[in-house]
Structures are given as C-alpha cells and as structure tokens.
XYZ file of C-alpha atoms in Angstrom:
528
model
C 7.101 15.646 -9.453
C 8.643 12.576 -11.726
C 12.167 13.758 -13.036
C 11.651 14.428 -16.885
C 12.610 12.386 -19.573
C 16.125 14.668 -20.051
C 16.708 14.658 -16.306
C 16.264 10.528 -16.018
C 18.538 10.005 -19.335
C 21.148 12.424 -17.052
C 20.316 9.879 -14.366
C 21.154 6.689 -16.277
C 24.637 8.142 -17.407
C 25.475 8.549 -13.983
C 24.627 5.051 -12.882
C 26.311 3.031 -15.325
C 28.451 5.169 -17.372
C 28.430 6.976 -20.773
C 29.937 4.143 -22.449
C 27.540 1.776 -21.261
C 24.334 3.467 -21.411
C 24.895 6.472 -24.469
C 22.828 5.846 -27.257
C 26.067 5.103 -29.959
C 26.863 2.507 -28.454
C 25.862 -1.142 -30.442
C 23.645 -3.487 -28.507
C 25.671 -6.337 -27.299
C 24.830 -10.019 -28.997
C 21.291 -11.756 -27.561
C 24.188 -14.623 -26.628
C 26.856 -12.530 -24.863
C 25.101 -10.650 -22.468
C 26.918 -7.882 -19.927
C 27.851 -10.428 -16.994
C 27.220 -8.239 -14.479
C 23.983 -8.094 -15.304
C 23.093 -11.467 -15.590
C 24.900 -13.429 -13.177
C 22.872 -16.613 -11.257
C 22.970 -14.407 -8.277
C 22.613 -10.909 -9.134
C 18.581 -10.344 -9.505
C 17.893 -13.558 -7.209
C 19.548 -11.657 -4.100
C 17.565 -8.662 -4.471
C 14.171 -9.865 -4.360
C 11.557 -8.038 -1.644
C 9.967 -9.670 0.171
C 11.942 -12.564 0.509
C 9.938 -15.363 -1.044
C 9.265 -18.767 0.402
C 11.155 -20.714 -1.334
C 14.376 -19.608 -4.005
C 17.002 -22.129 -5.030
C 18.980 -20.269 -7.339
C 20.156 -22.789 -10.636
C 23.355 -23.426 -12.262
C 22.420 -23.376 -15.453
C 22.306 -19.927 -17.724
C 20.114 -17.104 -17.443
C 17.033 -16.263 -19.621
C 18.203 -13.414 -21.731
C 15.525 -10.720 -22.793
C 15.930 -9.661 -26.711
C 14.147 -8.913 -29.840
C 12.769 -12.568 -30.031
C 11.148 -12.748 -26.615
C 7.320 -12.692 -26.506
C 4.728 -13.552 -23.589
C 2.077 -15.862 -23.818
C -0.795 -16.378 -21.653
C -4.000 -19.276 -21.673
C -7.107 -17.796 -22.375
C -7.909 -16.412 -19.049
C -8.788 -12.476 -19.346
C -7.032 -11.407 -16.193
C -3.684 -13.210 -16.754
C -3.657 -11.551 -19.935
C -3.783 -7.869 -18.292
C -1.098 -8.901 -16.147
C 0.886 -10.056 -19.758
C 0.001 -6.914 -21.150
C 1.375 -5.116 -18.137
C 4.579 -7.079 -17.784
C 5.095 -6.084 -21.644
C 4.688 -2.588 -21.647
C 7.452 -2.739 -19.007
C 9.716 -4.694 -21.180
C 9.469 -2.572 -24.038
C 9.537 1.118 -22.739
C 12.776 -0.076 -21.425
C 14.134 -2.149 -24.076
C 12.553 -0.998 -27.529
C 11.719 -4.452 -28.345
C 8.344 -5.822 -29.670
C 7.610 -8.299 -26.860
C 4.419 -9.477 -28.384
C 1.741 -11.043 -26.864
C 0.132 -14.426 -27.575
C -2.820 -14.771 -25.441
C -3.962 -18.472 -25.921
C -1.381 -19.216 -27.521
C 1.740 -22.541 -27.342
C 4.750 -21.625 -25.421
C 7.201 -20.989 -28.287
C 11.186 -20.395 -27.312
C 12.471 -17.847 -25.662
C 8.635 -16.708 -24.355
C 7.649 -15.669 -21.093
C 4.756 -18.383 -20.165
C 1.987 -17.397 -17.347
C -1.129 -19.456 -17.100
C -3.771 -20.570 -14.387
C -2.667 -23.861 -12.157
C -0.552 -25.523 -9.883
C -0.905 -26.133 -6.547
C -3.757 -25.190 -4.997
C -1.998 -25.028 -1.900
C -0.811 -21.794 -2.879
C -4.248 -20.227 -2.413
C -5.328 -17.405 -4.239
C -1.983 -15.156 -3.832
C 0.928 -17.988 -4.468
C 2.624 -18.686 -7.188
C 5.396 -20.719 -8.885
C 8.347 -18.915 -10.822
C 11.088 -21.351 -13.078
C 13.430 -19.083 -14.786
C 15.944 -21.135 -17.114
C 17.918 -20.283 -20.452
C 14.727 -21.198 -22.969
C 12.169 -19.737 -20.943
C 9.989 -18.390 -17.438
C 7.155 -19.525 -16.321
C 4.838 -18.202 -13.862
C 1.921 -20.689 -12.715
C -0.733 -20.049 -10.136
C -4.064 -21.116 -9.376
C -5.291 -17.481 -9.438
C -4.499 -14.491 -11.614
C -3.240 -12.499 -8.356
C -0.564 -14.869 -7.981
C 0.361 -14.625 -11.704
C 0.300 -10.624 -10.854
C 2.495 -11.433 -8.269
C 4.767 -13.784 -9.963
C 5.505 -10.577 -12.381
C 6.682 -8.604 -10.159
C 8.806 -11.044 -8.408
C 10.362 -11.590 -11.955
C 10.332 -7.789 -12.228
C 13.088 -7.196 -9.676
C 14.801 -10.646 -10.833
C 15.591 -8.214 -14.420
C 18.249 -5.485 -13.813
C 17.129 -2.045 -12.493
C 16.801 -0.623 -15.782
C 14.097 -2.678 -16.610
C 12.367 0.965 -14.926
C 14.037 3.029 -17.661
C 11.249 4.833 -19.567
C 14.003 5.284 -21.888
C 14.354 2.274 -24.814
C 18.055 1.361 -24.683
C 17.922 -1.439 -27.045
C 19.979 -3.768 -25.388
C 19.028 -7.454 -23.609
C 18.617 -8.246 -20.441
C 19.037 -11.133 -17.872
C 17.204 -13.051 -15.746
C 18.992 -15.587 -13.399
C 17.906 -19.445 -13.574
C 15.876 -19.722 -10.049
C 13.179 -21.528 -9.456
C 10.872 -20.268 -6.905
C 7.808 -21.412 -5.227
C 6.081 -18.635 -2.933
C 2.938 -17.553 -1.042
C 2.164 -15.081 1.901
C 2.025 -14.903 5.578
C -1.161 -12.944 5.891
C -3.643 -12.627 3.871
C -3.658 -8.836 5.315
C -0.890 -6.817 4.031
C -1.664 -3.477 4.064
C -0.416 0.441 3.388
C -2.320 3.771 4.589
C -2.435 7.157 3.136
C -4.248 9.955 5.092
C -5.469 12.480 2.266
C -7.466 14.697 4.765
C -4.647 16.406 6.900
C -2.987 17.092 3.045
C -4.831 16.473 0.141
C -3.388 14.197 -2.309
C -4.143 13.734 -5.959
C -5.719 10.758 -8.172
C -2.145 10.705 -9.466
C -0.914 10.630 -6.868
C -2.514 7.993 -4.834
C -2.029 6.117 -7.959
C 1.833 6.416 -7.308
C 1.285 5.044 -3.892
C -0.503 2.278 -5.477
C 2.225 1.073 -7.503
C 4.053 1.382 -4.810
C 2.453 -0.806 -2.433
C 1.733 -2.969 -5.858
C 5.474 -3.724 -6.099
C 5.685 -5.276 -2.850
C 3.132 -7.182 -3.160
C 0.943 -5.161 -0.512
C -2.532 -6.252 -1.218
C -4.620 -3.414 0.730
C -4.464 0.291 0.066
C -6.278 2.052 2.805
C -7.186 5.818 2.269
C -7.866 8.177 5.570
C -10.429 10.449 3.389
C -11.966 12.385 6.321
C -10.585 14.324 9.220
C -10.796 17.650 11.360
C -9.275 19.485 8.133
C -11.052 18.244 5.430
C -13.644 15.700 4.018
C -12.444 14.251 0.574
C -15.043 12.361 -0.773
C -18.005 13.528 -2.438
C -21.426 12.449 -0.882
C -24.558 13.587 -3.114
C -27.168 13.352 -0.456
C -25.059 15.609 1.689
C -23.487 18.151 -0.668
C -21.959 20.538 1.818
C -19.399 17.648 2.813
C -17.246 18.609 -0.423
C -18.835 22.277 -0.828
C -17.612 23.736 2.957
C -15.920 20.837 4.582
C -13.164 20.049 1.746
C -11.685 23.651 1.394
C -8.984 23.768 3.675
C -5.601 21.409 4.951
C -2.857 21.807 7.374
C -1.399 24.976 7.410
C -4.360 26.013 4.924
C -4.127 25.641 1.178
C -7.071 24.637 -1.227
C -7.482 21.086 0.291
C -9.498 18.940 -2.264
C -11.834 16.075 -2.655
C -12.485 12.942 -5.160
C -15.701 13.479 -6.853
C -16.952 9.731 -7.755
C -15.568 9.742 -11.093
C -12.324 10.329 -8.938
C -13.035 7.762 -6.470
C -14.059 5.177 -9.090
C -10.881 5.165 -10.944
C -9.020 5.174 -7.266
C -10.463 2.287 -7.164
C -10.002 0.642 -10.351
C -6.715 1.005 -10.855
C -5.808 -0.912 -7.251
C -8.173 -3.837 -8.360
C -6.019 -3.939 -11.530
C -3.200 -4.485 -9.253
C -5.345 -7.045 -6.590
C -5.187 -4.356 -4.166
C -8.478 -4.129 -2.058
C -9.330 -0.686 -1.627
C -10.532 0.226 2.331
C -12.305 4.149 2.838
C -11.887 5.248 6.218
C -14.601 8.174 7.122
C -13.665 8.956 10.791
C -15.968 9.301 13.748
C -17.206 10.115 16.228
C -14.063 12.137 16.711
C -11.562 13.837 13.939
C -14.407 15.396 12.199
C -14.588 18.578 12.333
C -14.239 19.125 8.484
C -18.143 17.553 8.324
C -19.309 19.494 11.185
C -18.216 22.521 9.889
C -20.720 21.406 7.382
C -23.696 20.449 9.501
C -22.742 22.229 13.006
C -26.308 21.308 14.254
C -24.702 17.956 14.783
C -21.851 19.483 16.629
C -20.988 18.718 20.350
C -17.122 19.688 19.906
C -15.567 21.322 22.988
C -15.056 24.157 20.062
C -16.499 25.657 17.387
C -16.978 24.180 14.114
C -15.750 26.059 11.117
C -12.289 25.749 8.997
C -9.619 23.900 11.012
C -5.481 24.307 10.227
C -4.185 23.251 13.332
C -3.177 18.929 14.039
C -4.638 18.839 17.601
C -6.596 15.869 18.470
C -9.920 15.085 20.259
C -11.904 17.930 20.576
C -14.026 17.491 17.837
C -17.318 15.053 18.177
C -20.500 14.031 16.719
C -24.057 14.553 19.047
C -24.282 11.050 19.269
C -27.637 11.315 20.886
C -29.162 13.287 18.463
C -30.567 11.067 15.531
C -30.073 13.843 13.006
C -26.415 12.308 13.090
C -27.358 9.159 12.209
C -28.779 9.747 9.586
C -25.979 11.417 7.706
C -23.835 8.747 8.772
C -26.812 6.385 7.088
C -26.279 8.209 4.226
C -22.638 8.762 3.953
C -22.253 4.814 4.635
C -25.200 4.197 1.887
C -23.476 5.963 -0.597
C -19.775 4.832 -0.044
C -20.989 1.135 0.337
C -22.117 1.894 -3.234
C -19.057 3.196 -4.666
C -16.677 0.498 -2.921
C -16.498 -3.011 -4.489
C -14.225 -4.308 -1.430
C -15.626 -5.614 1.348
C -14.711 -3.135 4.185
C -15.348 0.292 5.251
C -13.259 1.702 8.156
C -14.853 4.098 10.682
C -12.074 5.285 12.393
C -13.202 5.379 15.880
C -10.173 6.377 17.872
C -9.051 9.436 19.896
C -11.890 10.290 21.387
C -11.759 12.889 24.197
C -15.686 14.512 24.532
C -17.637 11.469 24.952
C -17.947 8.960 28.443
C -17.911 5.485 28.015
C -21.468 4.773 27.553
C -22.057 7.407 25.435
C -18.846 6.035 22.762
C -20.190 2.360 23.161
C -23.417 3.053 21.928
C -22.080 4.839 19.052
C -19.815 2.113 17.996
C -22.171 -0.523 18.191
C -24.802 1.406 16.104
C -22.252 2.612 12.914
C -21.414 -1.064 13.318
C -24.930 -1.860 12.600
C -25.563 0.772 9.251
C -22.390 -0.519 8.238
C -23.474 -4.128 8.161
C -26.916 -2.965 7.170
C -25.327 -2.080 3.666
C -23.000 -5.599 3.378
C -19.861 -4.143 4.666
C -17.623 -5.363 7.647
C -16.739 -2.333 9.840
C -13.220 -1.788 10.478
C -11.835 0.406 13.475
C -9.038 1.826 15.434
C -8.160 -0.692 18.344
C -10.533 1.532 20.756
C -13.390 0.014 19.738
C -12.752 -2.931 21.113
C -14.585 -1.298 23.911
C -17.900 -1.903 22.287
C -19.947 -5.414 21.606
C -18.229 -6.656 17.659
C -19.232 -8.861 14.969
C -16.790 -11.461 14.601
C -16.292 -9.972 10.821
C -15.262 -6.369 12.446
C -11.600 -5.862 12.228
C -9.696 -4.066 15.209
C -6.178 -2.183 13.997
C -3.930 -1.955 16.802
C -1.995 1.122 16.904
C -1.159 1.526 20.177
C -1.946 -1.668 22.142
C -3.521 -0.756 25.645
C -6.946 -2.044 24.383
C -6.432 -4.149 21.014
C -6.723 -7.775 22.431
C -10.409 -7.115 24.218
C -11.663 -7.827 20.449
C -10.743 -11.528 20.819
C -13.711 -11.552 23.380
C -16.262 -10.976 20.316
C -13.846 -13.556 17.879
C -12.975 -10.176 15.642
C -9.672 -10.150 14.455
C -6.680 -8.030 14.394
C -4.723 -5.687 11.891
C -1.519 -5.032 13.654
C 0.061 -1.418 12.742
C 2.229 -0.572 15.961
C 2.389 2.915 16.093
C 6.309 2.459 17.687
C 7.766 0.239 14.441
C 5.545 1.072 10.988
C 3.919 3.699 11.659
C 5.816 5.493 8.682
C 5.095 8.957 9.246
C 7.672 8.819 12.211
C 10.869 10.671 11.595
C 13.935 8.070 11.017
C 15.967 10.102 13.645
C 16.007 13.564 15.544
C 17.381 14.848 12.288
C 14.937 14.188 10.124
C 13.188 17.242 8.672
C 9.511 15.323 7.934
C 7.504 13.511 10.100
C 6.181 13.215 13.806
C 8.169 11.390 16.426
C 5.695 11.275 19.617
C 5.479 6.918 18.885
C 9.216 6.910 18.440
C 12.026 7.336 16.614
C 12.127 4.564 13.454
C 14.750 3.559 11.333
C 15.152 0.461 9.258
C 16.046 -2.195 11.120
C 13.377 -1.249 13.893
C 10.174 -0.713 11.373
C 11.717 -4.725 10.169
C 12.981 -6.537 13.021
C 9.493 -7.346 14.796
C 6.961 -10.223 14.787
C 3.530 -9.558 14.563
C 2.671 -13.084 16.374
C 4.422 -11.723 19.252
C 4.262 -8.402 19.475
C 0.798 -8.293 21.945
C 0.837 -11.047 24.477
C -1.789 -13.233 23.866
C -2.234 -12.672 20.442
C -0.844 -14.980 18.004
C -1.489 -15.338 14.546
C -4.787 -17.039 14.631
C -6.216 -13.487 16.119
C -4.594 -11.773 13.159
C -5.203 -11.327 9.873
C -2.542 -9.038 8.567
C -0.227 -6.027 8.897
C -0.644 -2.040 7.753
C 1.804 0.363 7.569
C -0.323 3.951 8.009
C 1.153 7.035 7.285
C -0.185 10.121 8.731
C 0.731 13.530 6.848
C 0.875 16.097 9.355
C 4.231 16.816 7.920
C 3.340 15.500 4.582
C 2.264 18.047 1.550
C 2.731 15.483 -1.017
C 4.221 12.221 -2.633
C 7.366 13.144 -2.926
C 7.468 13.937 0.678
C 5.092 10.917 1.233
C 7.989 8.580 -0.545
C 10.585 9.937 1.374
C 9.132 8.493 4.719
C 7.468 5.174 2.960
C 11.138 4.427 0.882
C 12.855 1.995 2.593
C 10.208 1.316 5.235
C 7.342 0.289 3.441
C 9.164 -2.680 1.797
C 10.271 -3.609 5.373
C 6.747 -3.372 6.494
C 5.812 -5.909 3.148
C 8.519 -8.209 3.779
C 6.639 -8.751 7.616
C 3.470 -9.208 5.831
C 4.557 -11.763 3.436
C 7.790 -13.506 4.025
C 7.366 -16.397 7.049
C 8.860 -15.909 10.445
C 11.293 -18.235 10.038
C 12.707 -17.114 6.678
C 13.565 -13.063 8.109
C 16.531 -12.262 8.806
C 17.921 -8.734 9.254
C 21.429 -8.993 7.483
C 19.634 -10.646 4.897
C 17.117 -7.898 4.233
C 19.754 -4.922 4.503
C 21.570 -6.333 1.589
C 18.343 -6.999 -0.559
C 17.375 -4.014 -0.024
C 20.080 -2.053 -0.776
C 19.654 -3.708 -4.456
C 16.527 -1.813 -4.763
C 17.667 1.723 -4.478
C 18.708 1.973 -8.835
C 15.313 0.513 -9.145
C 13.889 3.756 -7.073
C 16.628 6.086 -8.697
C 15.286 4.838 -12.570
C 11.526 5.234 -11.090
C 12.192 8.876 -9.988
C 11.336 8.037 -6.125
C 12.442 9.713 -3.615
C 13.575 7.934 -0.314
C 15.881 8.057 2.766
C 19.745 7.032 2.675
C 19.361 5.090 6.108
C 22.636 4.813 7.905
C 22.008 0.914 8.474
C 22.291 -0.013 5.131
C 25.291 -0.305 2.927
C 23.578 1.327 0.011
C-alpha cells in the first residue's frame, strides 16, 4: 500500500530537512535557485539507463517556476505525453504549467514536437536542456515519451512529491541524443501463482515505464489459477480462478479488466504480451475441464509450487478446441502482436507427443494474426521465423536459429528477479542462483549463449515469478534495484556500460523511490 499523504509529507522532512521542505518557508527567487539542486552535474549523473550520448553544458540550468509552460505541434500523441509530463510538474510544484498544444515555443517553455533524425527510429530521441528552454525532438511520439522521462530524472527527486511545495526546480544544461539497443526490452509479472490487482499491475507498469522498458509481459495462467476471463469457456474464471499459493481468494481480470491493462501500457508505448501456459502448468484450467486431463494427478484446487505434473490430452481434439477458443478470444482482446504459450517444464509428455503440440498451438495462434511466443523448449518443435524463443535456462535456446526465430534472452542465473539477493533474503527462490546487483547488470546478452549474437536476438526480459510474492510491495522489493539494471542492458550499448558507473547512478534514484512510496532492497554494493 502507497504511504499516505501525512506519512510522505513525514517522509520529505526527513530527506531534506524542516527548514527546507516545511510549508512557512518562502519560495526561493525563479533566478536564485537552491544550488544543490541545480548544479550542471547533479540530475545529468543520475540518469537510468545510461543514454547514448550526454555532454553535459556549461552554461546555466533551465529553472522550473510559475512562468514555465509546455508546448507541443499538433500531433495528438505528443500532446498526451505533454499532458502527462505536466501533471507531474504541478502535483509537485503547485504551478500552472499550461499547455499549448500547437502552439510557438515562447520562453521559458518546455518544447516537444515530431522530427529529427530518422536514424533514431521509432524509440530515439533528442534532449537540449539550456537556461531559456528544453526541447525534446523525435521522429515518433514514443521517443518524445521517452525523452520525458529522461528529463524526468534530469529534475530533482521531488519532482515525485504528490505534495505542491511551491518552489522551482532545476534542470542541468545537457544535451543528449539517445536510442536503444533492442528493440525488445522487456519485464514479467506472473499473476497466477498470486493474484495481482489492475492497480497493481498498473504500478508495475509505471515502473517498467520509467525505464524505458517497452514490453510488459503478464503470466495469467498456471497450476493455481487462470486469470483471464474467457466467455466461450466460463468455468476458466468460475472454478479455475479461486485459489493461489498457500490458498486465498485468487482472482481474475474480467475484459473490462484486461482492456484497461492494456490501455494504460499503450499510453506508456508498452506492448502488452498474455502468456496462457501449456501443455504443462495448467492445472487451474483442468480443474475446469478434467476430461482434458492427462496429469500424473488429479485435477482440482492446487496450493502447492511443484512443477510438471500437470498436462493437457494432447491427443484428444476436445483440447484443441478450447485452446481454439481461448486463443480466439484473447487474440481479440490484445492489440499487440504476440501471445505467449508458455511451453516449458514439461514432465508427462515424450518427445513426439510435445512436438506435435507445439507445432499445432503455433498454428491457431497464427491462424488468428498473432506470432507465438515460448519458453526456450520449444525450440524442439518446427518454428515460424516470427515465433520468439525466451531463453531461461539455455540447454536448448539456440536450436531456434535453425527455423530463423529469434531470441528473448531472460537468464534465469542474472534477471530472473524473483531470486533472493543473498541467503538472507526473506522473499524469493534461489534454485537459479543467488543475485545481487552487480550480477543481474554486469552481463552481455550478445555473449551470453555461444553462438548467438545480437542478430539472433531481439531483446531482453526480466520475469519475475511470485512463489514468494503476495503482492507489489513485495513484488518491488525484488524488482527495485534490479529491474533498472535489467533496462539499462536492454537499452544502453555495450560499449557505453560500465559497472562503477551504474552503482553511482543508481544510487541517485533511491529519493526518487522513497518520494514514490516504493519499496526496494538496500544492496550492499551500492553506496546508497
């Protein structure tokens, strides 16, 4: 639960002081901001992931106050992202911060519009921060999204407040030109083992939306519970949702749910990826349908977290057509262009027998205009060259470079981020490995499988698993600093990462976290 309003103005007092934060005290002069606050270096060192290109500039900062507004071109999308960028301004500030959509660049405005390079492709963007004004060009509104949030962590950490403290703020004079590694940069959240709410998968979201993550990727089915409603196959929700880890109420999305899931990553360029697993982890459906049940037990309500036991009669047709009609229906709902089918653990099922499965969800999957997506074991079937494999454990994951698919790299040993940071820690699994910091960062995805190099790949995921996890709090606590790690490999190029450089970045975002009421882990590497 978010700290309330008395608890984060408790907060603020501790970070900076009475004196500086207490509501008697004047605002300081538009032209004399605090220094500390505004000096050429202070925002520009902070900045996750680590763009491009940043040459930091002599000349004075752009300082935030009651004149400032934002204007946009005409473009309907930039202006959302103005709108957005405002509404952060002025919870924090009290000012006005108007917006001009369409409008000439007056002084002191924050200017975003459509252009520059094209080089940038459809994420890039440019940034120029000086004393009369910021501009944030791109040749597509994502990059302008992502622009703001690069000059989101360039403003001091109170920009977060949700408390107006009527004062200005800086931004240094940089200038910085920026655009990702992959086009693939992923986060996962499995709501089946615990349930999560729309709110919170929305936190997650702006989460992931922060660090410029681009793909949020929700595990909705598994051995203890389905979470998505299905019409044509009611019972999914009706028997299959009712239970979690440990038991509890579990939960599903009904498609209102689901649709504003969805919505509210696209407003952020996130694509949104459903996973329904099979033939394995499902026990939650069969306990649903048990005439399509071949599971070495019996289906009914499931608390425990064993693996592979459960399974689909893959020769009985009677399961393809609920999987017809689950995919129908999902394909429907989802406006991205995958749909994941898990495919991994599978313990009841010989070779043939999980090949021929594969290659035939593969098929109703394409037969409603989606590209499958899969857990590295089904590399053992024939792929499209549009299926994507994710590596997790990387005994099988370059056999899809036979059929031209491509990779999603999420090694289960460095960001898989439901690990526990060290024996010690009270949450999370540890059967991968034990992961802190510097080891979820210090990796290269071009060289992490032999053979595969970055042509084979199209991007990174960070999954986490919740076994351990009840909910987003405890969810943040693994993700917080390891996600940002895990972006920062997505995005930043090989040659710009650098360890040293990342532990002190990153230790600039913790007031940002404390102000945003998240939760996260004190890791002993970092000089926080």
């Amino acid at each position: 639960m978010a700290p309330s309003r008395a608890q984060r103005l408790a907060l603020i007092l501790a970070l900076c002081g009475a004196a500086a934060c207490g509501a008697p005290t004047p605002a300081p002069a538009p032209a004399a901001p605090q220094p500390s606050r505004t000096g050429p270096n202070i925002g520009a060192s902070r900045v996750v992931p680590m763009p491009e290109s940043l040459s930091v500039a002599t000349g004075a900062p752009f300082i935030i106050d009651s004149t400032t507004s934002i204007v946009t071109d005409g473009d309907a999308e930039v202006w959302r992202t103005a709108d957005w960028l405002a509404g952060l301004i002025r919870k924090s500030t009290d000012f006005r911060i108007p917006v001009n959509r369409g409008g000439a660049a007056t002084p002191k405005s924050v200017r975003l519009r459509i252009g520059g390079s094209a080089s940038l492709g459809d994420e890039g963007y440019e940034l120029s921060v000086s004393a009369d004004s910021i501009v944030i060009v791109a040749p597509r509104p994502a990059g302008i999204y992502h622009g703001a949030q690069t000059l989101r962590q360039l403003l001091p950490a109170d920009i977060e407040s949700d408390i107006g403290l009527g004062r200005p703020m800086g931004a240094p004079a940089v200038r910085i030109v920026d655009k990702p590694r992959y086009a693939w940069r992923g986060a996962m959240l499995d709501v089946a083992r615990h349930f999560f709410t729309v709110h919170e998968v929305k936190q997650f979201i702006d989460i992931a939306a922060m660090y410029k993550l681009n793909v949020v990727h929700l595990h909705l089915t598994d051995d203890q519970g389905w979470r998505v409603q299905i019409d044509s196959r009611p019972r999914l929700t009706s028997v299959g949702s009712q239970s979690q880890v440990g038991g509890g109420p579990g939960g599903f999305y009904t498609k209102q749910d689901y649709a504003e899931i969805v919505k509210y990553a696209s407003d952020r360029y996130i694509t949104f990826v459903p996973e329904i697993e099979m033939p394995s982890h499902i026990n939650a459906a069969l306990s649903a349908y048990p005439e399509i049940s071949c599971s070495v037990r019996p289906a009914g309500v499931y608390t425990g977290t064993d693996v592979g036991w459960s399974a689909l009669c893959v020769d009985k047709e009677e399961t393809y057509r609920l999987i017809d009609d689950v995919i129908r229906e999902l394909a429907a709902m989802t406006p991205g262009p995958y749909i994941h089918i898990g495919g991994d653990e599978v313990a009841t099922l010989n070779r043939e027998q999980y090949v021929k499965f594969i290659e035939r969800a593969q098929d109703i999957v394409a037969k409603y205009n989606k590209q499958m997506i899969g857990w590295e074991e089904i590399t053992k079937a024939r792929l499209r060259p549009t299926t994507l494999a994710q590596q997790w454990k990387s005994d099988s994951a370059s056999a899809a470079l036979q059929s031209g698919a491509k990779l999603i790299m999420s090694p289960s040993d460095k960001i898989y981020i439901d690990m526990k940071y060290n024996a010690n820690t009270e949450l999370g699994l540890d059967w991968a490995a034990l992961i802190e910091l510097r080891r979820s960062y210090d990796w290269n995805p071009a060289t992490y499988v032999p053979g595969v190099g970055d042509q084979n790949i199209v991007g990174v995921e960070a999954p986490l698993w919740s076994e351990t996890v009840r909910n987003i709090t405890s969810a943040e606590y693994l993700m917080m600093p390891r996600l940002p790690a895990a972006a920062e490999v997505g995005w930043t190029p090989q040659a710009l990462r650098n360890w040293e450089s990342f532990r002190t970045r990153i230790a600039g975002q913790a007031p940002r976290w404390n102000y945003l009421g998240i939760n996260w882990h004190r890791s002993p590497e970092v000089a926080w």
